Coordinates of C-alpha atoms in Angstrom, one line a residue:
X8 CA 24.8 -14.9 -16.3
X9 CA 23.2 -14.8 -12.5
X10 CA 20.6 -18.0 -11.7
X11 CA 16.9 -17.3 -12.5
X12 CA 15.7 -16.5 -8.9
X13 CA 13.6 -19.0 -7.0
X14 CA 11.2 -19.0 -4.2
X15 CA 12.0 -22.3 -2.0
X16 CA 9.1 -24.1 -0.6
X17 CA 10.3 -24.5 2.8
X18 CA 10.9 -20.3 3.0
X19 CA 7.4 -19.9 1.7
X20 CA 6.1 -22.4 4.4
X21 CA 7.6 -20.3 7.0
X22 CA 6.2 -17.3 5.4
X23 CA 2.6 -18.8 5.4
X24 CA 3.2 -19.6 9.0
X25 CA 3.8 -15.7 10.1
X26 CA 0.7 -14.8 8.1
X27 CA -1.7 -17.3 9.7
X28 CA -0.8 -15.3 13.1
X29 CA -0.2 -11.9 12.0
X30 CA -2.3 -10.6 8.6
X31 CA -5.7 -12.9 8.8
X32 CA -7.2 -10.9 6.3
X33 CA -4.9 -11.4 3.9
X34 CA -4.3 -15.0 4.1
X35 CA -7.9 -15.1 3.4
X36 CA -7.9 -13.4 0.3
X37 CA -4.9 -15.1 -0.8
X38 CA -6.2 -18.4 -0.6
X39 CA -8.2 -17.5 -3.9
X40 CA -4.6 -16.1 -5.9
X41 CA -3.1 -18.2 -8.3
X42 CA -0.2 -20.3 -7.5
X43 CA 2.2 -17.8 -9.8
X44 CA 1.1 -15.0 -7.4
X45 CA 0.2 -16.4 -4.3
X46 CA 3.6 -17.3 -3.6
X47 CA 5.6 -13.9 -4.7
X48 CA 2.7 -12.1 -2.6
X49 CA 3.5 -14.3 0.2
X50 CA 6.7 -13.5 0.0
X51 CA 6.2 -10.2 -0.1
X52 CA 3.6 -9.7 2.9
X53 CA 5.7 -12.0 5.2
X54 CA 8.7 -9.2 4.5
X55 CA 6.2 -6.3 5.5
X56 CA 5.3 -8.2 8.6
X57 CA 8.6 -8.8 9.9
X58 CA 9.6 -4.8 9.5
X59 CA 6.2 -3.8 11.2
X60 CA 6.9 -5.8 14.1
X61 CA 10.6 -5.1 14.0
X62 CA 9.9 -1.5 14.6
X63 CA 6.8 -1.9 16.8
X64 CA 7.9 -4.8 19.0
X65 CA 11.1 -3.3 19.6
X66 CA 12.8 -1.8 22.7
X67 CA 14.0 0.9 20.1
X68 CA 12.4 1.7 17.4
X69 CA 15.2 3.3 15.1
X70 CA 17.1 0.2 15.8
X71 CA 14.4 -1.8 14.4
X72 CA 14.1 0.4 11.5
X73 CA 18.3 0.4 11.1
X74 CA 17.6 -3.5 11.2
X75 CA 15.5 -3.6 8.3
X76 CA 17.0 -1.2 6.1
X77 CA 20.3 -3.5 6.7
X78 CA 17.8 -6.2 5.9
X79 CA 16.7 -4.7 2.6
X80 CA 19.9 -4.0 1.6
X81 CA 21.0 -7.2 1.3
X82 CA 18.1 -8.6 -0.4
X83 CA 18.5 -6.0 -3.4
X84 CA 22.0 -7.0 -3.1
X85 CA 21.3 -10.8 -3.8
X86 CA 22.6 -11.2 -0.3
X87 CA 19.9 -11.8 1.8
X88 CA 19.5 -12.5 5.5
X89 CA 19.4 -16.3 6.9
X90 CA 15.7 -16.0 7.5
X91 CA 12.7 -17.8 5.5
X92 CA 10.9 -14.0 4.7
X93 CA 14.6 -12.2 3.6
X94 CA 15.2 -15.0 1.3
X95 CA 12.0 -15.2 -0.1
X96 CA 11.2 -11.7 -0.6
X97 CA 14.9 -11.0 -2.6
X98 CA 13.5 -13.9 -5.2
X99 CA 10.8 -12.2 -5.5
X100 CA 12.1 -8.6 -6.3
X101 CA 14.5 -10.1 -8.6
X102 CA 11.3 -12.2 -10.4
X103 CA 9.0 -9.0 -10.9
X104 CA 11.6 -6.0 -11.1
X105 CA 10.1 -4.6 -8.2
X106 CA 11.7 -1.0 -7.6
X107 CA 13.5 0.0 -5.1
X108 CA 11.4 3.3 -4.1
X109 CA 9.0 1.2 -2.9
X110 CA 10.1 -1.1 -0.7
X111 CA 12.0 1.9 0.8
X112 CA 8.8 4.1 1.0
X113 CA 7.3 1.6 3.3
X114 CA 10.4 2.1 5.6
X115 CA 9.8 5.3 5.8
X116 CA 6.4 5.0 6.4
X117 CA 7.5 3.1 9.3
X118 CA 9.9 5.3 10.3
X119 CA 7.3 8.0 10.8
X120 CA 5.7 5.5 13.3
X121 CA 8.8 5.6 15.0
X122 CA 8.7 8.9 15.2
X123 CA 5.2 9.0 16.6
X124 CA 4.0 11.5 14.1
X125 CA 1.0 13.2 14.2
X126 CA -0.8 14.3 10.7
X127 CA -2.2 17.9 10.3
X128 CA -4.5 17.0 7.9
X129 CA -6.0 14.4 5.1
X130 CA -3.2 15.6 2.9
X131 CA -0.8 14.8 5.4
X132 CA -2.5 11.5 6.3
X133 CA -2.6 10.5 2.6
X134 CA 1.2 10.6 2.7
X135 CA 1.7 8.3 5.3
X136 CA -1.4 5.6 3.8
X137 CA 0.9 6.0 0.8
X138 CA 4.0 4.7 2.3
X139 CA 2.7 1.8 4.4
X140 CA -0.4 0.7 2.1
X141 CA -0.1 2.3 -0.8
X142 CA 3.4 1.0 -1.5
X143 CA 2.0 -2.9 -1.1
X144 CA -0.6 -2.5 -3.4
X145 CA 1.9 -1.3 -6.2
X146 CA 4.4 -3.9 -5.5
X147 CA 1.4 -6.5 -5.4
X148 CA 0.1 -5.1 -8.7
X149 CA 3.8 -5.8 -10.0
X150 CA 3.8 -9.3 -8.9
X151 CA 0.6 -10.2 -10.8
X152 CA 2.7 -9.0 -13.8
X153 CA 0.4 -5.7 -14.5
X154 CA 2.8 -2.4 -14.8
X155 CA 0.2 0.3 -16.2
X156 CA 0.0 3.7 -14.9
X157 CA -3.7 3.7 -14.2
X158 CA -3.6 0.0 -12.8
X159 CA -1.1 1.2 -10.7
X160 CA -2.5 4.3 -9.3
X161 CA -6.1 2.2 -8.6
X162 CA -3.8 -0.3 -6.4
X163 CA -2.5 2.2 -4.8
X164 CA -6.2 3.8 -4.3
X165 CA -7.3 0.2 -2.7
X166 CA -3.7 0.2 -0.4
X167 CA -4.8 3.8 1.1
X168 CA -8.6 2.9 1.4
X169 CA -7.4 0.2 3.6
X170 CA -5.2 1.9 5.7
X171 CA -7.9 4.6 6.4
X172 CA -9.8 1.7 7.5
X173 CA -7.5 0.3 10.0
X174 CA -7.0 3.8 11.3
X175 CA -10.3 4.1 12.0
X176 CA -11.0 0.7 13.1
X177 CA -8.3 1.3 16.0
X178 CA -8.6 4.8 17.1
X179 CA -8.8 3.6 20.9
X180 CA -6.1 1.2 20.8
X181 CA -3.9 3.4 19.0
X182 CA -4.4 6.1 21.3
X183 CA -4.2 4.2 24.3
X184 CA -0.5 3.2 22.9
X185 CA 0.2 7.1 22.6
X186 CA -0.2 6.9 18.5
X187 CA -2.6 9.2 16.7
X188 CA -3.6 9.3 13.4
X189 CA -6.9 11.5 12.7
X190 CA -6.2 14.3 11.2
X191 CA -6.1 16.7 13.8
X192 CA -7.3 19.6 11.8
X193 CA -10.4 17.3 12.0
X194 CA -10.3 17.1 15.5
X195 CA -10.5 20.8 16.1
X196 CA -13.3 21.5 13.8
X197 CA -15.3 18.7 15.8
X198 CA -14.1 20.6 19.2
X199 CA -11.8 17.9 20.0
X200 CA -8.0 19.0 21.4
X201 CA -5.7 15.9 20.1
X202 CA -3.6 16.7 23.0
X203 CA -6.4 16.1 25.1
X204 CA -7.7 13.0 23.4
X205 CA -4.3 11.0 23.8
X206 CA -4.5 12.2 27.3
X207 CA -7.8 10.6 28.2
X208 CA -9.1 8.6 24.9
X209 CA -12.6 8.1 25.8
X210 CA -15.5 8.0 23.0
X211 CA -17.5 11.2 22.0
X212 CA -20.3 12.1 19.7
X213 CA -17.6 14.3 18.4
X214 CA -14.7 11.7 17.5
X215 CA -17.5 9.5 16.0
X216 CA -17.5 12.3 13.7
X217 CA -14.1 12.6 12.7
X218 CA -14.2 8.6 12.3
X219 CA -17.4 8.8 10.0
X220 CA -15.5 11.4 7.9
X221 CA -12.6 9.3 7.6
X222 CA -14.5 5.9 6.4
X223 CA -16.2 8.1 4.5
X224 CA -12.7 9.1 2.5
X225 CA -11.9 5.2 2.8
X226 CA -15.3 4.5 0.8
X227 CA -14.6 7.1 -2.0
X228 CA -10.9 5.2 -2.6
X229 CA -12.8 1.7 -2.5
X230 CA -15.0 3.2 -5.2
X231 CA -12.1 4.5 -7.0
X232 CA -10.3 1.1 -6.2
X233 CA -12.9 -1.1 -8.1
X234 CA -12.6 0.2 -11.6
X235 CA -8.6 -1.3 -11.2
X236 CA -9.6 -4.7 -10.5
X237 CA -10.9 -5.3 -14.6
X238 CA -7.3 -4.3 -15.4
X239 CA -5.7 -7.4 -13.7
X240 CA -5.3 -11.0 -14.6
X241 CA -8.9 -12.7 -14.9
X242 CA -7.7 -15.2 -12.2
X243 CA -6.3 -12.9 -9.6
X244 CA -9.7 -10.2 -9.8
X245 CA -11.4 -12.6 -7.5
X246 CA -8.6 -12.4 -4.2
X247 CA -8.1 -8.6 -4.9
X248 CA -12.2 -8.1 -4.7
X249 CA -12.2 -10.2 -1.4
X250 CA -10.1 -8.2 0.1
X251 CA -11.4 -5.0 -1.0
X252 CA -14.5 -6.4 0.6
X253 CA -12.8 -7.8 3.8
X254 CA -11.8 -4.4 4.3
X255 CA -14.5 -2.6 3.5
X256 CA -16.5 -4.8 5.7
X257 CA -14.2 -3.7 8.9
X258 CA -15.2 0.3 8.3
X259 CA -19.1 -0.8 7.8
X260 CA -18.6 -2.4 11.4
X261 CA -18.0 0.2 12.7
X262 CA -20.5 2.2 11.2
X263 CA -22.8 -0.2 12.8
X264 CA -21.6 0.6 16.4
X265 CA -21.9 4.1 16.1
X266 CA -18.4 4.8 14.9
X267 CA -17.0 4.0 17.8
X268 CA -13.6 2.7 17.7
X269 CA -12.6 3.7 20.8
X270 CA -14.2 1.8 23.5
X271 CA -14.2 -1.4 21.3
X272 CA -12.5 -2.9 18.0
X273 CA -14.3 -3.9 15.1
X274 CA -14.2 -7.3 14.0
X275 CA -15.7 -9.1 11.2
X276 CA -16.8 -12.8 12.3
X277 CA -15.2 -15.8 10.4
X278 CA -18.6 -16.8 8.7
X279 CA -19.1 -13.1 7.4
X280 CA -15.6 -13.3 6.1
X281 CA -15.7 -16.5 4.4
X282 CA -19.2 -15.4 2.8
X283 CA -17.7 -12.5 1.3
X284 CA -14.6 -14.4 0.1
X285 CA -17.3 -16.6 -1.3
X286 CA -19.0 -13.9 -2.8
X287 CA -15.6 -12.0 -4.3
X288 CA -15.7 -15.3 -6.5
X289 CA -18.1 -13.8 -8.5
X290 CA -17.8 -11.9 -11.4
X291 CA -19.0 -8.2 -11.0
X292 CA -21.5 -6.8 -13.7
X293 CA -22.1 -3.3 -12.1
X294 CA -20.2 -1.2 -14.1
X295 CA -17.4 1.1 -12.7
X296 CA -16.4 4.7 -13.3
X297 CA -13.1 5.9 -12.5
X298 CA -10.3 4.2 -14.3
X299 CA -8.7 7.1 -15.6
X300 CA -8.5 9.0 -12.4
X301 CA -5.1 10.0 -11.8
X302 CA -3.3 8.6 -8.5
X303 CA -3.8 10.0 -5.2
X304 CA -0.6 13.5 -5.1
X305 CA 0.0 11.2 -2.3
X306 CA 0.5 8.1 -4.4
X307 CA 1.7 9.5 -7.5
X308 CA 5.7 8.9 -6.7
X309 CA 5.0 5.2 -6.2
X310 CA 3.1 4.7 -9.6
X311 CA 5.8 6.9 -11.6
X312 CA 8.7 4.8 -9.7
X313 CA 7.3 2.0 -11.7
X314 CA 5.9 3.8 -15.0
X315 CA 5.8 7.8 -15.5
X316 CA 2.5 9.5 -16.2
X317 CA 1.1 9.2 -19.5
X318 CA 1.7 13.1 -20.0
X319 CA 5.0 12.9 -18.5
X320 CA 5.6 10.6 -21.1
X321 CA 4.2 12.9 -23.6
X322 CA 6.2 15.7 -22.4
X323 CA 9.5 14.0 -22.3
X324 CA 9.0 12.9 -25.9
X325 CA 8.3 16.3 -27.4
X326 CA 11.6 17.8 -25.1
X327 CA 14.0 14.7 -26.8
X328 CA 12.1 15.6 -29.8
X329 CA 12.6 19.6 -29.9
X330 CA 16.7 18.6 -28.5
X331 CA 17.0 16.8 -31.4
X332 CA 16.3 19.2 -33.7
X333 CA 18.0 21.6 -32.2
X334 CA 21.4 19.5 -32.3
X335 CA 20.7 18.9 -35.5
X336 CA 20.3 22.4 -36.8
X337 CA 23.8 23.2 -34.5
X338 CA 25.3 20.3 -36.4
X339 CA 24.2 21.5 -39.9
X340 CA 25.1 25.3 -39.3
X341 CA 28.3 23.6 -38.0
X342 CA 29.0 22.1 -41.3
X343 CA 28.4 25.5 -43.3
X344 CA 25.0 24.1 -44.6
X345 CA 22.8 26.6 -43.3
X346 CA 23.1 30.5 -43.5
X347 CA 25.7 32.3 -40.4

């Protein structure tokens, strides 16, 4: 019988060090998580950070991606690479029964980055956000011990909202690196050629309109995600509320500067972060709607990898009952108990 998976303290400390430098917003929010959740969440984020860096910093992104796929194979085989993040992630995967579909989709998103893929419309961009951020929301929900369809749908909403916020914040930085995530159709509607913008990334009122549209879509998803916080264990809610507010504040900062994220990069001050984290400790008294909304179409495969949609379960049950009835009638006919 396999030994109970265990997250070694020395591996976790190395993962924390990695996140203190590379994922400051997560590190701040994670301090509010209960210890039983924080350790596995730290392992998850550290492994995700390694994957992101392996693609972004590699001379050949495809080689970095192939390396991460081998490391993921090893983690799921129970024979992780000799690295603290790999060992901790492998233990977390077993401990929380994380379906392979989720980290596979994350690596697919990294592959899209390596390809330099552009996104024709917001639906295509949602597909990217599902892979690089919705996956993390779903895995975090499993780590918190929640596997309901509704909670996972809202968690993937939150991941998508955070990713759209990141994109809105990094428009100029991405363009100067040859990357474009803004929906091309939106750019053209605003009178901006995607090719020309990449060649000469400069802020204009037209770019501001597209960034504002993206932040409006993020805000719609933040509002939907709010309902999911109440579906989590009570001691996990402050941390997720903090993450929700910290990332939403990045969008607010972009807005305060006229949606210009080309000539400047929005930064939330440390004092503001501390204030938001402190407020996140207080329970929300506002009535929140939208908990029963289905997941975004782009996120549905992530949610269904853990638990099928309620209607899908009902349909499957009906199919099973019909199949059973057909088999019963065939059996009775074979035995001569029904007229031929």
